Coordinates of C-alpha atoms and ligand atoms in Angstrom, one line a residue:
M1 CA 103.5 123.5 121.6
F2 CA 100.1 124.1 123.1
T3 CA 99.8 124.8 126.8
N4 CA 97.3 122.9 128.9
K5 CA 95.2 126.1 129.1
E6 CA 95.2 126.4 125.3
I7 CA 94.0 122.8 124.9
E8 CA 91.4 123.4 127.5
N9 CA 90.1 126.4 125.5
I10 CA 90.2 124.4 122.3
R11 CA 88.2 121.6 123.9
R12 CA 85.6 124.1 124.9
E13 CA 85.0 124.9 121.2
F14 CA 83.9 121.3 120.5
P15 CA 80.3 120.6 121.6
F16 CA 80.7 116.9 121.0
L17 CA 82.9 116.7 124.1
K18 CA 79.7 117.1 126.2
L19 CA 78.5 113.7 125.0
K20 CA 78.5 110.9 127.5
P21 CA 78.1 107.6 125.6
N22 CA 77.5 104.8 128.1
G23 CA 77.5 107.5 130.8
K24 CA 81.2 108.1 130.3
N25 CA 83.1 111.1 129.0
I26 CA 83.7 110.6 125.3
V27 CA 87.3 110.0 124.2
Y28 CA 87.2 110.3 120.4
F29 CA 90.2 108.6 118.8
D30 CA 88.7 108.0 115.3
N31 CA 89.9 111.2 113.8
G32 CA 91.5 109.4 110.8
A33 CA 88.0 108.5 109.8
T34 CA 86.5 111.9 110.4
T35 CA 87.1 114.7 112.9
Q36 CA 84.5 116.4 115.1
K37 CA 83.5 120.0 114.3
P38 CA 84.1 123.1 116.4
R39 CA 81.2 125.5 117.2
E40 CA 82.4 128.1 114.7
I41 CA 82.2 125.5 111.9
L42 CA 78.7 124.5 112.9
E43 CA 77.6 128.1 113.1
N44 CA 79.1 128.7 109.7
I45 CA 76.7 126.3 108.1
Q46 CA 73.7 128.1 109.6
N47 CA 75.1 131.5 108.6
F48 CA 75.6 130.4 105.0
Y49 CA 72.0 129.3 104.7
E50 CA 70.7 132.4 106.5
T51 CA 72.7 135.0 104.5
E52 CA 74.5 133.6 101.5
N53 CA 72.5 130.8 100.0
G54 CA 72.0 131.0 96.2
N55 CA 72.9 129.0 93.1
P56 CA 76.4 130.2 92.1
H57 CA 77.5 131.3 88.6
R58 CA 73.9 131.7 87.6
G59 CA 71.5 134.6 88.1
A60 CA 72.0 138.3 88.5
H61 CA 70.3 138.8 91.9
Y62 CA 71.9 139.5 95.2
L63 CA 71.9 135.9 96.6
A64 CA 73.1 134.3 93.4
M65 CA 76.0 136.8 93.3
K66 CA 76.7 136.4 97.0
S67 CA 76.9 132.6 96.7
T68 CA 79.3 133.0 93.8
E69 CA 81.4 135.4 95.7
V70 CA 81.7 133.2 98.8
Y71 CA 82.3 130.1 96.7
E72 CA 85.1 131.7 94.7
N73 CA 86.6 133.3 97.9
A74 CA 86.6 129.8 99.4
R75 CA 88.5 128.5 96.3
Q76 CA 91.1 131.2 96.8
K77 CA 91.5 130.3 100.5
V78 CA 92.1 126.7 99.6
A79 CA 94.6 127.6 96.9
D80 CA 96.5 129.7 99.4
F81 CA 96.3 127.0 102.0
V82 CA 97.9 124.4 99.8
G83 CA 100.3 126.7 97.9
A84 CA 98.6 126.5 94.5
K85 CA 99.7 129.2 92.1
K86 CA 96.1 130.0 91.0
A87 CA 92.6 129.5 92.4
S88 CA 91.6 127.9 89.1
E89 CA 93.8 124.9 90.0
I90 CA 91.4 124.1 92.9
V91 CA 88.4 121.9 92.0
F92 CA 85.7 121.4 94.6
L93 CA 84.4 117.8 94.7
R94 CA 82.8 115.5 97.3
N95 CA 85.9 114.1 98.9
A96 CA 89.4 112.7 98.3
T97 CA 87.9 109.6 96.8
E98 CA 86.1 111.5 94.1
A99 CA 89.2 113.5 93.3
L100 CA 91.4 110.4 92.9
N101 CA 88.7 108.8 90.7
L102 CA 88.5 111.9 88.6
I103 CA 92.2 111.8 87.9
A104 CA 92.1 108.0 87.2
Y105 CA 89.1 108.3 84.8
S106 CA 89.8 111.7 83.1
Y107 CA 93.6 111.5 82.9
G108 CA 94.3 107.8 83.3
L109 CA 91.8 106.3 80.9
N110 CA 92.6 108.8 78.2
N111 CA 96.4 108.8 78.4
L112 CA 97.5 105.3 79.3
S113 CA 97.8 102.2 77.2
E114 CA 99.5 98.9 77.1
G115 CA 103.2 99.1 77.9
D116 CA 102.6 102.0 80.3
E117 CA 103.0 101.5 84.0
I118 CA 101.3 102.9 87.1
V119 CA 103.2 102.9 90.4
I120 CA 101.5 103.1 93.8
S121 CA 102.5 101.9 97.2
I122 CA 101.2 98.9 99.2
M123 CA 100.1 101.4 101.9
E124 CA 97.4 103.0 99.7
H125 CA 93.9 103.5 100.9
H126 CA 91.5 101.7 98.5
S127 CA 90.6 105.1 97.2
N128 CA 94.0 105.4 95.7
L129 CA 94.3 101.8 94.7
V130 CA 91.0 100.5 93.2
P131 CA 90.7 103.4 90.7
W132 CA 94.2 102.5 89.4
Q133 CA 93.4 98.8 89.2
Q134 CA 90.4 99.9 87.0
V135 CA 92.6 102.0 84.8
A136 CA 95.1 99.2 84.5
R137 CA 92.4 96.7 83.6
K138 CA 90.7 99.0 81.0
T139 CA 93.9 100.3 79.3
G140 CA 96.3 97.3 79.6
A141 CA 98.7 99.4 81.6
K142 CA 100.6 97.5 84.4
L143 CA 100.1 98.3 88.1
K144 CA 103.2 98.1 90.2
Y145 CA 103.6 98.4 94.0
L146 CA 106.2 100.0 96.1
Y147 CA 106.6 97.7 99.1
I148 CA 107.6 98.7 102.7
D149 CA 110.3 97.4 105.0
E150 CA 110.0 96.1 108.5
D151 CA 109.6 99.7 109.8
K152 CA 106.9 100.4 107.3
Q153 CA 109.1 102.7 105.2
I154 CA 109.5 102.6 101.5
P155 CA 113.2 101.7 100.8
F156 CA 114.5 104.1 98.1
S157 CA 115.6 101.0 96.2
E158 CA 111.9 100.3 95.6
I159 CA 111.5 103.6 93.9
E160 CA 114.7 103.1 91.8
E161 CA 113.5 99.7 90.8
K162 CA 109.9 100.4 90.1
V163 CA 110.0 103.9 88.5
T164 CA 111.2 103.7 84.9
E165 CA 110.6 105.6 81.7
K166 CA 107.5 103.4 81.3
T167 CA 105.9 104.9 84.4
K168 CA 103.0 107.2 83.5
I169 CA 101.5 107.6 86.9
L170 CA 103.0 107.7 90.4
S171 CA 100.3 108.0 92.9
I172 CA 101.2 107.9 96.5
T173 CA 99.9 108.7 100.0
G174 CA 101.5 111.5 101.9
A175 CA 100.6 109.8 105.1
S176 CA 99.4 106.2 105.7
N177 CA 96.1 105.9 107.5
V178 CA 97.2 102.6 109.0
V179 CA 101.0 102.6 109.7
G180 CA 101.4 106.4 109.8
T181 CA 104.3 106.5 107.4
N182 CA 105.1 109.8 105.8
P183 CA 107.0 108.9 102.6
D184 CA 109.7 111.4 101.6
I185 CA 107.7 113.1 98.9
E186 CA 110.3 115.6 97.9
K187 CA 112.9 113.0 97.3
I188 CA 110.4 110.7 95.4
V189 CA 109.3 113.6 93.2
K190 CA 112.9 114.5 92.3
Y191 CA 113.7 111.0 91.3
V192 CA 110.4 110.5 89.3
R193 CA 111.0 113.8 87.5
E194 CA 114.6 112.8 86.6
N195 CA 113.7 109.3 85.5
S196 CA 110.3 109.4 83.9
R197 CA 107.6 111.7 82.5
A198 CA 105.0 110.4 85.0
K199 CA 102.3 112.5 86.4
I200 CA 102.7 112.6 90.2
I201 CA 99.6 112.4 92.4
L202 CA 99.7 113.0 96.2
D203 CA 96.9 111.5 98.3
G204 CA 96.7 114.1 101.0
A205 CA 93.7 112.8 102.9
Q206 CA 95.8 112.1 106.0
L207 CA 98.4 114.7 105.4
V208 CA 96.7 118.0 104.7
P209 CA 94.8 118.0 108.0
H210 CA 98.0 117.6 110.0
R211 CA 100.9 119.3 108.2
K212 CA 101.6 122.3 106.1
V213 CA 101.5 121.2 102.4
N214 CA 102.8 123.3 99.6
V215 CA 102.0 121.8 96.2
S216 CA 104.1 124.3 94.3
E217 CA 107.2 123.6 96.4
L218 CA 106.6 119.8 96.3
D219 CA 106.0 120.1 92.5
V220 CA 103.3 117.4 92.5
D221 CA 100.9 117.4 89.6
F222 CA 97.8 116.6 91.6
L223 CA 96.7 116.6 95.3
A224 CA 93.5 115.1 96.7
F225 CA 92.0 115.7 100.2
S226 CA 88.8 115.8 102.1
G227 CA 87.5 118.6 104.3
H228 CA 85.7 116.3 106.9
K229 CA 89.1 115.0 108.2
M230 CA 90.0 118.6 108.9
Y231 CA 87.1 119.9 111.1
S232 CA 84.9 120.9 108.2
A233 CA 81.5 119.4 107.2
L234 CA 81.1 116.2 105.3
G235 CA 80.7 116.2 101.5
I236 CA 83.4 118.6 100.5
G237 CA 86.8 117.6 99.0
V238 CA 89.5 119.1 96.9
L239 CA 91.3 118.2 93.8
Y240 CA 94.4 120.4 93.1
G241 CA 95.8 120.0 89.6
K242 CA 98.4 122.0 87.6
E243 CA 96.4 124.3 85.4
D244 CA 97.8 123.1 82.0
I245 CA 97.2 119.5 82.9
L246 CA 93.6 120.1 84.1
N247 CA 92.7 122.0 81.0
E248 CA 93.9 119.2 78.7
M249 CA 91.9 116.6 80.6
E250 CA 88.4 115.4 79.5
P251 CA 85.6 116.4 81.8
F252 CA 84.6 113.6 84.2
L253 CA 80.9 114.5 84.6
T254 CA 79.0 116.7 82.2
G255 CA 76.0 118.9 82.4
G256 CA 75.2 122.3 83.8
D257 CA 77.7 124.9 84.9
M258 CA 80.7 123.3 83.1
I259 CA 79.9 124.1 79.5
E260 CA 80.9 127.0 77.2
Y261 CA 78.5 126.4 74.3
V262 CA 76.1 123.5 73.7
Y263 CA 74.8 122.7 70.2
E264 CA 72.5 120.0 69.1
D265 CA 75.4 117.7 68.1
H266 CA 78.3 118.8 70.3
T267 CA 79.5 120.9 73.2
T268 CA 82.5 123.0 74.1
F269 CA 83.7 123.0 77.7
L270 CA 84.9 125.6 80.1
N271 CA 88.4 125.5 81.5
A272 CA 89.2 124.2 85.0
P273 CA 87.8 124.4 87.6
Q274 CA 84.3 124.7 86.1
R275 CA 85.2 122.0 83.6
F276 CA 85.1 119.5 86.5
E277 CA 82.3 121.0 88.6
A278 CA 79.1 119.9 86.7
G279 CA 75.8 120.7 88.4
T280 CA 75.0 122.9 91.3
A281 CA 78.0 123.2 93.5
N282 CA 78.3 122.4 97.2
V283 CA 78.7 126.1 98.1
E284 CA 77.9 125.4 101.8
G285 CA 80.7 122.8 101.9
A286 CA 83.3 125.0 100.2
V287 CA 82.5 127.9 102.5
N288 CA 82.6 125.5 105.4
L289 CA 86.0 124.2 104.3
A290 CA 87.3 127.8 104.1
A291 CA 86.0 128.2 107.7
A292 CA 87.9 125.1 108.7
I293 CA 91.1 126.5 107.1
D294 CA 90.6 129.7 109.2
F295 CA 90.2 127.4 112.2
V296 CA 93.4 125.5 111.8
N297 CA 95.3 128.7 110.7
K298 CA 94.2 130.4 113.9
Y299 CA 96.4 127.8 115.8
G300 CA 98.9 127.3 113.0
M301 CA 99.6 124.1 111.2
E302 CA 103.1 123.9 112.7
R303 CA 101.8 123.9 116.2
I304 CA 99.0 121.5 115.4
D305 CA 101.6 119.2 113.9
E306 CA 103.9 119.5 116.9
Y307 CA 101.1 118.8 119.3
E308 CA 99.7 115.8 117.4
R309 CA 103.2 114.3 117.1
Y310 CA 103.6 114.7 120.8
L311 CA 100.4 112.8 121.4
T312 CA 101.4 110.2 118.9
D313 CA 104.8 109.7 120.4
Y314 CA 103.3 109.5 123.9
C315 CA 100.7 106.8 122.9
Y316 CA 103.2 104.9 120.8
E317 CA 105.8 104.6 123.6
K318 CA 103.0 103.3 125.9
L319 CA 101.6 100.7 123.5
I320 CA 105.0 99.4 122.3
K321 CA 105.7 98.3 125.9
L322 CA 102.6 96.1 126.1
E323 CA 103.8 92.6 125.2
Y324 CA 100.2 91.5 124.5
L325 CA 99.9 93.9 121.6
E326 CA 101.4 94.0 118.1
V327 CA 101.9 97.6 117.0
Y328 CA 101.9 98.3 113.3
T329 CA 102.7 102.0 113.3
T330 CA 106.2 102.9 112.1
S331 CA 108.7 103.7 114.8
N332 CA 110.0 106.6 112.7
K333 CA 108.9 109.8 114.6
N334 CA 108.1 111.5 111.3
R335 CA 104.7 109.9 111.2
A336 CA 101.0 110.7 111.0
P337 CA 98.9 110.8 114.2
V338 CA 97.7 107.2 113.8
I339 CA 98.5 104.2 116.0
S340 CA 97.4 100.8 114.7
F341 CA 97.7 97.7 116.7
N342 CA 96.2 94.3 117.4
F343 CA 95.8 92.3 120.5
K344 CA 97.6 89.1 119.9
E345 CA 94.6 87.2 121.3
A346 CA 91.6 89.3 120.5
H347 CA 89.6 90.4 117.5
P348 CA 89.7 94.2 116.8
H349 CA 85.9 94.5 116.8
D350 CA 85.8 93.0 120.3
V351 CA 88.4 95.4 121.5
A352 CA 86.6 98.4 120.0
S353 CA 83.2 97.3 121.4
I354 CA 84.6 96.9 124.9
L355 CA 86.4 100.2 124.7
D356 CA 83.2 101.8 123.6
T357 CA 81.6 100.8 126.9
Y358 CA 84.2 103.2 128.5
G359 CA 83.3 106.0 126.1
I360 CA 86.5 105.4 124.0
A361 CA 86.0 105.5 120.2
I362 CA 88.7 103.7 118.2
R363 CA 88.4 102.3 114.7
S364 CA 88.5 98.6 114.0
G365 CA 88.6 96.8 110.7
H366 CA 90.8 97.0 107.6
H367 CA 90.6 100.8 107.4
C368 CA 90.1 100.5 103.6
A369 CA 93.6 99.1 103.2
Q370 CA 93.1 95.4 102.7
P371 CA 96.3 94.8 100.6
L372 CA 98.4 96.6 103.3
H373 CA 96.8 94.5 106.1
R374 CA 97.5 91.3 104.1
F375 CA 101.1 92.5 103.6
L376 CA 101.3 93.0 107.4
G377 CA 100.0 89.5 108.0
S378 CA 96.7 90.4 109.4
N379 CA 93.2 91.0 108.0
F380 CA 92.4 93.9 110.3
S381 CA 93.6 96.1 113.2
C382 CA 92.6 98.6 115.8
R383 CA 93.4 102.2 115.2
A384 CA 93.6 105.2 117.5
S385 CA 94.0 108.5 115.6
F386 CA 94.4 111.9 117.1
A387 CA 93.3 115.5 116.5
I388 CA 93.8 118.9 118.2
Y389 CA 91.3 118.3 121.0
N390 CA 92.8 115.1 122.2
T391 CA 95.0 115.0 125.4
V392 CA 97.6 112.8 127.1
E393 CA 95.0 112.2 129.9
E394 CA 92.7 110.6 127.3
I395 CA 95.6 108.5 126.1
D396 CA 96.3 107.3 129.7
Y397 CA 92.6 106.5 130.1
F398 CA 92.6 104.5 126.9
V399 CA 95.8 102.6 127.8
D400 CA 94.4 101.8 131.2
H401 CA 91.3 100.3 129.7
L402 CA 93.3 98.0 127.4
E403 CA 93.8 95.9 130.6
D404 CA 90.0 95.8 131.0
V405 CA 89.7 94.4 127.5
R406 CA 92.0 91.5 128.5
R407 CA 90.1 91.0 131.7
I408 CA 86.7 91.0 130.1
L409 CA 87.8 88.6 127.3
G410 CA 89.5 86.4 129.9
I411 CA 92.9 86.7 128.4
E412 CA 95.5 85.2 130.8
S413 CA 98.3 87.5 132.0
Ligands
LIG1 C1 94.9 107.9 103.0 C2 93.5 108.1 102.6 N1 93.2 108.3 101.4 C3 91.9 108.5 100.9 C4 90.9 108.5 101.8 C5 89.5 108.7 101.3 O1 88.9 109.8 102.0 P1 87.4 110.1 101.7 O2 86.7 108.9 102.3 O3 87.1 111.3 102.5 O4 87.2 110.2 100.3 C6 91.1 108.2 103.2 C7 90.0 108.1 104.1 O5 90.2 107.6 105.2 C8 92.5 108.0 103.6 O6 92.8 107.7 104.9

């Protein structure tokens, strides 16, 4: 667990904390959407452009080779971070959404047909839902949902019922961005392997930034995540895929940097990862993601996880006691650092706008999870989500101002 002194020091590394929106100290609780960046990550961008900028994999001059070197070093760092066996299993893309689409289009469209089934959970973010709807629509495969119980957990009977030998894809979130649920991926993978030949995809967008993930130990076929939810710059994301599967997949985008030989009438393609990295790569993003990995490793994922769970438990226990709120986050303490809730008598946008006048940033809306919200009986919610620089004092400040929301909106006690 971090000491107060350590948290103070961590907070000093984040320039955004000097902001004073509406004249108030900023309390940033929208980390599930994107995290703020520490000074070393910001400086890393400038350093890259001052000393390492070139077009990788092309050219024999110093900067072309330098950018290739830092790009490939970043790939190795990501591979080590997620426990991939080889750096070539790491594909750099824009974000988790692009990674999930790549799997759906390159693998799904080419390997599924009528009679096949795709299994996802009702908790999925649209990025791990809409691409599978598209695959189902185009191939005739059937899309099935794993539903959750009252405590927002997937009953194992759902897996036993929905996963069959017809299942070709099981794509599931490692952590819900709304209800915080962390499905038991190990147990699910074991069952899926024993009862189907499905490819298993883990949406790690809300998992990888908060917990140690090891793809080899979990034995998932694919993992997707975004750097920007883990202190790195926007525009860089990762697809992990098992080497043999990646190399059998059709390229998603074609063009420069991914070909072996191009003839007038046909082309042969490089193996992964280049196979899926058409065009000039986002070297700055990859290098920046590597710096973000150094940043979290400096503190240790276990300690980050422990601290964020402490914040989440603290906030959850406070909110659950307020009878004018409905809290959607699971009560299970094995959960992601997100607390979703609604005022029984106020619209989330009103709540978020009023909190903003106190410098508090929460998310309001459907959080790209409309089917889940409908399942929960609401169209939208408020969400507070935490990161390493948040504190219990900020949570106290936030909870205190929930009363102001009621007062300003004229909600009777
Ligand atoms: C669970 C989950 N999956 C996928 C995504 C998509 O991430 P990105 O927008 O970075 O592609 C998000 C973003 O909030 C998410 O929460």
